[in-house]
mmCIF file with all atom_site columns, C-alpha atoms in Angstrom:
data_model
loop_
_atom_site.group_PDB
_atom_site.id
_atom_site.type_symbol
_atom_site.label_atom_id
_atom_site.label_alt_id
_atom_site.label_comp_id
_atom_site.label_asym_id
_atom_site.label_entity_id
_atom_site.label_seq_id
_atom_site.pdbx_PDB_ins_code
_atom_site.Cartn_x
_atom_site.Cartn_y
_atom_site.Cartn_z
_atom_site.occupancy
_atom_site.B_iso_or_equiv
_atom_site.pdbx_formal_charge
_atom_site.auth_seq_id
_atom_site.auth_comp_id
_atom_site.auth_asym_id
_atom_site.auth_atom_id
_atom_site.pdbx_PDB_model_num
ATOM 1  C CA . UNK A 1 1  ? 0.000  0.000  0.000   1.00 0.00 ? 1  UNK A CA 1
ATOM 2  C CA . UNK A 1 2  ? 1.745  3.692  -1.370  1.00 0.00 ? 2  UNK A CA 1
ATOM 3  C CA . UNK A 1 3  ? 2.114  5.855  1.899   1.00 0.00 ? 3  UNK A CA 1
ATOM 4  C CA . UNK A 1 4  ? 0.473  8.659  2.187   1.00 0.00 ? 4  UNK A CA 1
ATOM 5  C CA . UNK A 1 5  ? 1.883  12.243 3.282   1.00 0.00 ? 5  UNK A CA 1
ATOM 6  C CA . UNK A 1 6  ? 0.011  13.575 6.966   1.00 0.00 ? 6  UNK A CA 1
ATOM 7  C CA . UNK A 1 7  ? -1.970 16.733 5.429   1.00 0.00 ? 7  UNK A CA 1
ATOM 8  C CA . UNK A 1 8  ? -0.701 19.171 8.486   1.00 0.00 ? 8  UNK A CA 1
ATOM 9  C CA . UNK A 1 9  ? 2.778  18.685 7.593   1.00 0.00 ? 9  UNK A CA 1
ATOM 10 C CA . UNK A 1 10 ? 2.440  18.576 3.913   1.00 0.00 ? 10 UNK A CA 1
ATOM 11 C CA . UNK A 1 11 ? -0.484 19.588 2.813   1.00 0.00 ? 11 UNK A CA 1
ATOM 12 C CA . UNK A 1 12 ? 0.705  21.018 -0.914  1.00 0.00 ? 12 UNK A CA 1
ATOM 13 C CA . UNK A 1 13 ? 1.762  16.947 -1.459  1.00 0.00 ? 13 UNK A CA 1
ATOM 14 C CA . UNK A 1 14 ? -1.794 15.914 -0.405  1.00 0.00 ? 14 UNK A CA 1
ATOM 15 C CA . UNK A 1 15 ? -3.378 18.940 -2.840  1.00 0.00 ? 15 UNK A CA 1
ATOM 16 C CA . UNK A 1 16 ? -1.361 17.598 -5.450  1.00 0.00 ? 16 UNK A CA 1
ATOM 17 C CA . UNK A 1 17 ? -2.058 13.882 -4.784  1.00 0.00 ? 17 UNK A CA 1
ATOM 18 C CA . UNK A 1 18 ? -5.841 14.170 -4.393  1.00 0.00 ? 18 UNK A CA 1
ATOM 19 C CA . UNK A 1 19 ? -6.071 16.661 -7.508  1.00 0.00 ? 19 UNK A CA 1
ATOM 20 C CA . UNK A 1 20 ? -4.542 14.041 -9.557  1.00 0.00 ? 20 UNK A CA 1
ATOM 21 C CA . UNK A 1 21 ? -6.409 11.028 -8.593  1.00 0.00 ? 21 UNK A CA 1
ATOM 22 C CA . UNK A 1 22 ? -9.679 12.913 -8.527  1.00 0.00 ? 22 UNK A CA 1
ATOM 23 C CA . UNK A 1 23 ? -8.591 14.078 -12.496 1.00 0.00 ? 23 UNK A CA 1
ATOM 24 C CA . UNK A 1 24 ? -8.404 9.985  -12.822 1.00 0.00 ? 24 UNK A CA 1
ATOM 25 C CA . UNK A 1 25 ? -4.741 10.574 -13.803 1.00 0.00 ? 25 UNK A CA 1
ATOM 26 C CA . UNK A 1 26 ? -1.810 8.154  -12.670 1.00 0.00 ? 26 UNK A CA 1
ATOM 27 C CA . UNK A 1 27 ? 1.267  9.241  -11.281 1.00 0.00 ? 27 UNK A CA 1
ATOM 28 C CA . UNK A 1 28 ? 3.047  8.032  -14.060 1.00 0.00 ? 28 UNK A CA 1
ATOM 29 C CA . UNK A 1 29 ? 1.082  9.298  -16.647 1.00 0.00 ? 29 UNK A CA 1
ATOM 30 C CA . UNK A 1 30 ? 0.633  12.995 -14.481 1.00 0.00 ? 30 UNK A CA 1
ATOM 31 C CA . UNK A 1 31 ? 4.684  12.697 -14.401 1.00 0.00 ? 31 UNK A CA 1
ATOM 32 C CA . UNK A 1 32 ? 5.045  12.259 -18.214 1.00 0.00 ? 32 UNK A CA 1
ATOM 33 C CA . UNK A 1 33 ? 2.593  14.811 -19.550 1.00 0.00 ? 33 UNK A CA 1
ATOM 34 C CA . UNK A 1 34 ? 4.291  16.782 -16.506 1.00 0.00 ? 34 UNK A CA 1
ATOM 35 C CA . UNK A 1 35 ? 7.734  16.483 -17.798 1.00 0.00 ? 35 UNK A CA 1
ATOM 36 C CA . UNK A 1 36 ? 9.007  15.326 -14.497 1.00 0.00 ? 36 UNK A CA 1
ATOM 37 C CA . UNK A 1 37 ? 10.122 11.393 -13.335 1.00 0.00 ? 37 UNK A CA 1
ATOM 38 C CA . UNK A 1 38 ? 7.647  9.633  -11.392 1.00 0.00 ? 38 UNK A CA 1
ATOM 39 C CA . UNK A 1 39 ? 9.822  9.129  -8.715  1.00 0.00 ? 39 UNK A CA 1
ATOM 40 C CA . UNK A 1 40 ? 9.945  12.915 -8.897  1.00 0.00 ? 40 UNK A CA 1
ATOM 41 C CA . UNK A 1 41 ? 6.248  13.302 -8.693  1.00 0.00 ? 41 UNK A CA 1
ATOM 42 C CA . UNK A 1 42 ? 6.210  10.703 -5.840  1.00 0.00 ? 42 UNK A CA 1
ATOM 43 C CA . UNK A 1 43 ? 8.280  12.430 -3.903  1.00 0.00 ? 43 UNK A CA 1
ATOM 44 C CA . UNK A 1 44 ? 6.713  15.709 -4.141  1.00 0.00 ? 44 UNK A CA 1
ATOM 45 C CA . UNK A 1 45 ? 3.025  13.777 -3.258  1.00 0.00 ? 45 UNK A CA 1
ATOM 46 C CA . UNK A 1 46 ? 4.861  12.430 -0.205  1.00 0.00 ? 46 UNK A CA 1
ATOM 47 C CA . UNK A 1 47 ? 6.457  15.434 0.883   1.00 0.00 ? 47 UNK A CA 1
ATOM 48 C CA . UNK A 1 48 ? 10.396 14.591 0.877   1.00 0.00 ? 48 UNK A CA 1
ATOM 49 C CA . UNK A 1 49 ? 10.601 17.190 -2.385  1.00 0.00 ? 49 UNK A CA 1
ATOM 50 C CA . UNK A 1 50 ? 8.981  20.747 -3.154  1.00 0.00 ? 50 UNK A CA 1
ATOM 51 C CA . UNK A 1 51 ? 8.371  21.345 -6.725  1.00 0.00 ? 51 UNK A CA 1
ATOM 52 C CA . UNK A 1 52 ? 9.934  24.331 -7.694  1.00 0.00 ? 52 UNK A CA 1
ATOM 53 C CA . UNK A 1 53 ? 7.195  27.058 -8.992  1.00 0.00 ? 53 UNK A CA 1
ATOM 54 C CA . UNK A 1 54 ? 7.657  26.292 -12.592 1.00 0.00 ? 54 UNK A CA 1
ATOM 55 C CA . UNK A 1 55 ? 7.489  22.562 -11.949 1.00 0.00 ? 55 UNK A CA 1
ATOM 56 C CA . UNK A 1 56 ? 3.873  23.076 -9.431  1.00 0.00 ? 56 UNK A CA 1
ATOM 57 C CA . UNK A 1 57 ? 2.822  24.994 -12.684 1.00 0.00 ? 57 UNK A CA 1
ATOM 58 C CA . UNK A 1 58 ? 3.296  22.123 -15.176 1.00 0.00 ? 58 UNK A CA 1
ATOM 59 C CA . UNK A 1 59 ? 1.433  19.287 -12.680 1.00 0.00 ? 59 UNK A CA 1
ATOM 60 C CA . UNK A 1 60 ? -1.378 22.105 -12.470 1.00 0.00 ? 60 UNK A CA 1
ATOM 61 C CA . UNK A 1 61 ? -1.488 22.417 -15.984 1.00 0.00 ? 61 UNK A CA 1
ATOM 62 C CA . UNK A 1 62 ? -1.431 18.790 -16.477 1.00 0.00 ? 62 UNK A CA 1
ATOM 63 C CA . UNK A 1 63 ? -4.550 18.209 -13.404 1.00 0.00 ? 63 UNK A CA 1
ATOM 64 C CA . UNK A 1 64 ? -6.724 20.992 -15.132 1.00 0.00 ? 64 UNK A CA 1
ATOM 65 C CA . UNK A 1 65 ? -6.363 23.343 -12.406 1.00 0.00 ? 65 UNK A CA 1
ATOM 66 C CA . UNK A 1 66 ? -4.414 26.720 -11.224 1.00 0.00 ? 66 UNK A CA 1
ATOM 67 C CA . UNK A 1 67 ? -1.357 26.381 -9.259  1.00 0.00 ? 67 UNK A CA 1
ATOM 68 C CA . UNK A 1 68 ? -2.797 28.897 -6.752  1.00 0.00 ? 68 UNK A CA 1
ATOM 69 C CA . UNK A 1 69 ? -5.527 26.137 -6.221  1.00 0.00 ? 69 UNK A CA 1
ATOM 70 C CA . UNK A 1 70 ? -2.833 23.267 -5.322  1.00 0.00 ? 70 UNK A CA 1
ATOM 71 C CA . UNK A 1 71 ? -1.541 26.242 -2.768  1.00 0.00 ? 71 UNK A CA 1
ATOM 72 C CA . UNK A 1 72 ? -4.324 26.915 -0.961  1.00 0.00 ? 72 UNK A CA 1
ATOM 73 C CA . UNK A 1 73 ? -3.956 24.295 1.670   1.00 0.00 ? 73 UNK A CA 1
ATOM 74 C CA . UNK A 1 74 ? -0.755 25.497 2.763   1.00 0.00 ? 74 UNK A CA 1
ATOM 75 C CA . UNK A 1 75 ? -1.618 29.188 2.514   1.00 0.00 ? 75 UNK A CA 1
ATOM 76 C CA . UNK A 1 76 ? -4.760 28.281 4.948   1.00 0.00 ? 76 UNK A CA 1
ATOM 77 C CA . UNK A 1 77 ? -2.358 26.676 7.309   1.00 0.00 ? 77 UNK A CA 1
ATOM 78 C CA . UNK A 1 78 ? 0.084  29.136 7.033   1.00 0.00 ? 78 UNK A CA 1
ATOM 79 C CA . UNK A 1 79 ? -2.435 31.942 7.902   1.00 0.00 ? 79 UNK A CA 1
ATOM 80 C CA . UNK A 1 80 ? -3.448 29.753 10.380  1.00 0.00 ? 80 UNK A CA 1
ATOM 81 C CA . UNK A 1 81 ? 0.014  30.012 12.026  1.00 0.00 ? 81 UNK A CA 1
ATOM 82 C CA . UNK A 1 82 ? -0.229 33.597 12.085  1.00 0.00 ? 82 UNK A CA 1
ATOM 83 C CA . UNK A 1 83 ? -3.399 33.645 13.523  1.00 0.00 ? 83 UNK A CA 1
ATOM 84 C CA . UNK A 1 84 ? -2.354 31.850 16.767  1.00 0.00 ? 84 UNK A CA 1
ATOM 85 C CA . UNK A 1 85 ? 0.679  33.465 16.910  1.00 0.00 ? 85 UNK A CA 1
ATOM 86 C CA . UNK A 1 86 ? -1.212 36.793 17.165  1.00 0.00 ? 86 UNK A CA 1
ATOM 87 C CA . UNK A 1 87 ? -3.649 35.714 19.308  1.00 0.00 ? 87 UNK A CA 1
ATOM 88 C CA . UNK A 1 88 ? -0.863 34.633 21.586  1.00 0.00 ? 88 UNK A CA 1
ATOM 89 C CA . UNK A 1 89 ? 0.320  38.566 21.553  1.00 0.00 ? 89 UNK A CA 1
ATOM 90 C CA . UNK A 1 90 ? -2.830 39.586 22.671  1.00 0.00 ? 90 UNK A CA 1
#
């Protein structure tokens, strides 16, 4: 059974993992039209790599979606973080 990344701690891998399977693609066929390995792609969907921004743009491209939508997971989370941290200052 293929690990799968924990969503706090990674939660651009599991954007990009559960965009792909919901656009019914592979990995290796996502890597290919992606121009990337599938190791590559593995990696990033189990968070030991970051794609670099031109890289996120191609898998986006390749899912059918914007890049700003694989982000928005960690964005939330990050604003999350600065939430709590200002809370704590109040």
């Amino acid at each position: 059974m293929r690990e799968s990344p924990d969503s706090s701690r990674y939660p651009l891998a599991v954007a990009i993992r559960q965009a792909r399977i919901s656009a019914g693609l592979s990995l290796r066929k996502t890597a290919t039209q992606s121009g990337i390995s599938p190791s590559y792609l593995s990696d990033i969907e189990l968070g030991r790599r970051s794609p670099s921004e031109a890289v996120l743009n191609r898998i986006a491209a390749t899912l059918g979606v914007m890049s700003i939508f694989l982000c928005r997971p960690l964005i939330q989370q990050q604003l999350a973080e600065v939430d709590k941290k200002r809370a704590r200052l109040i």
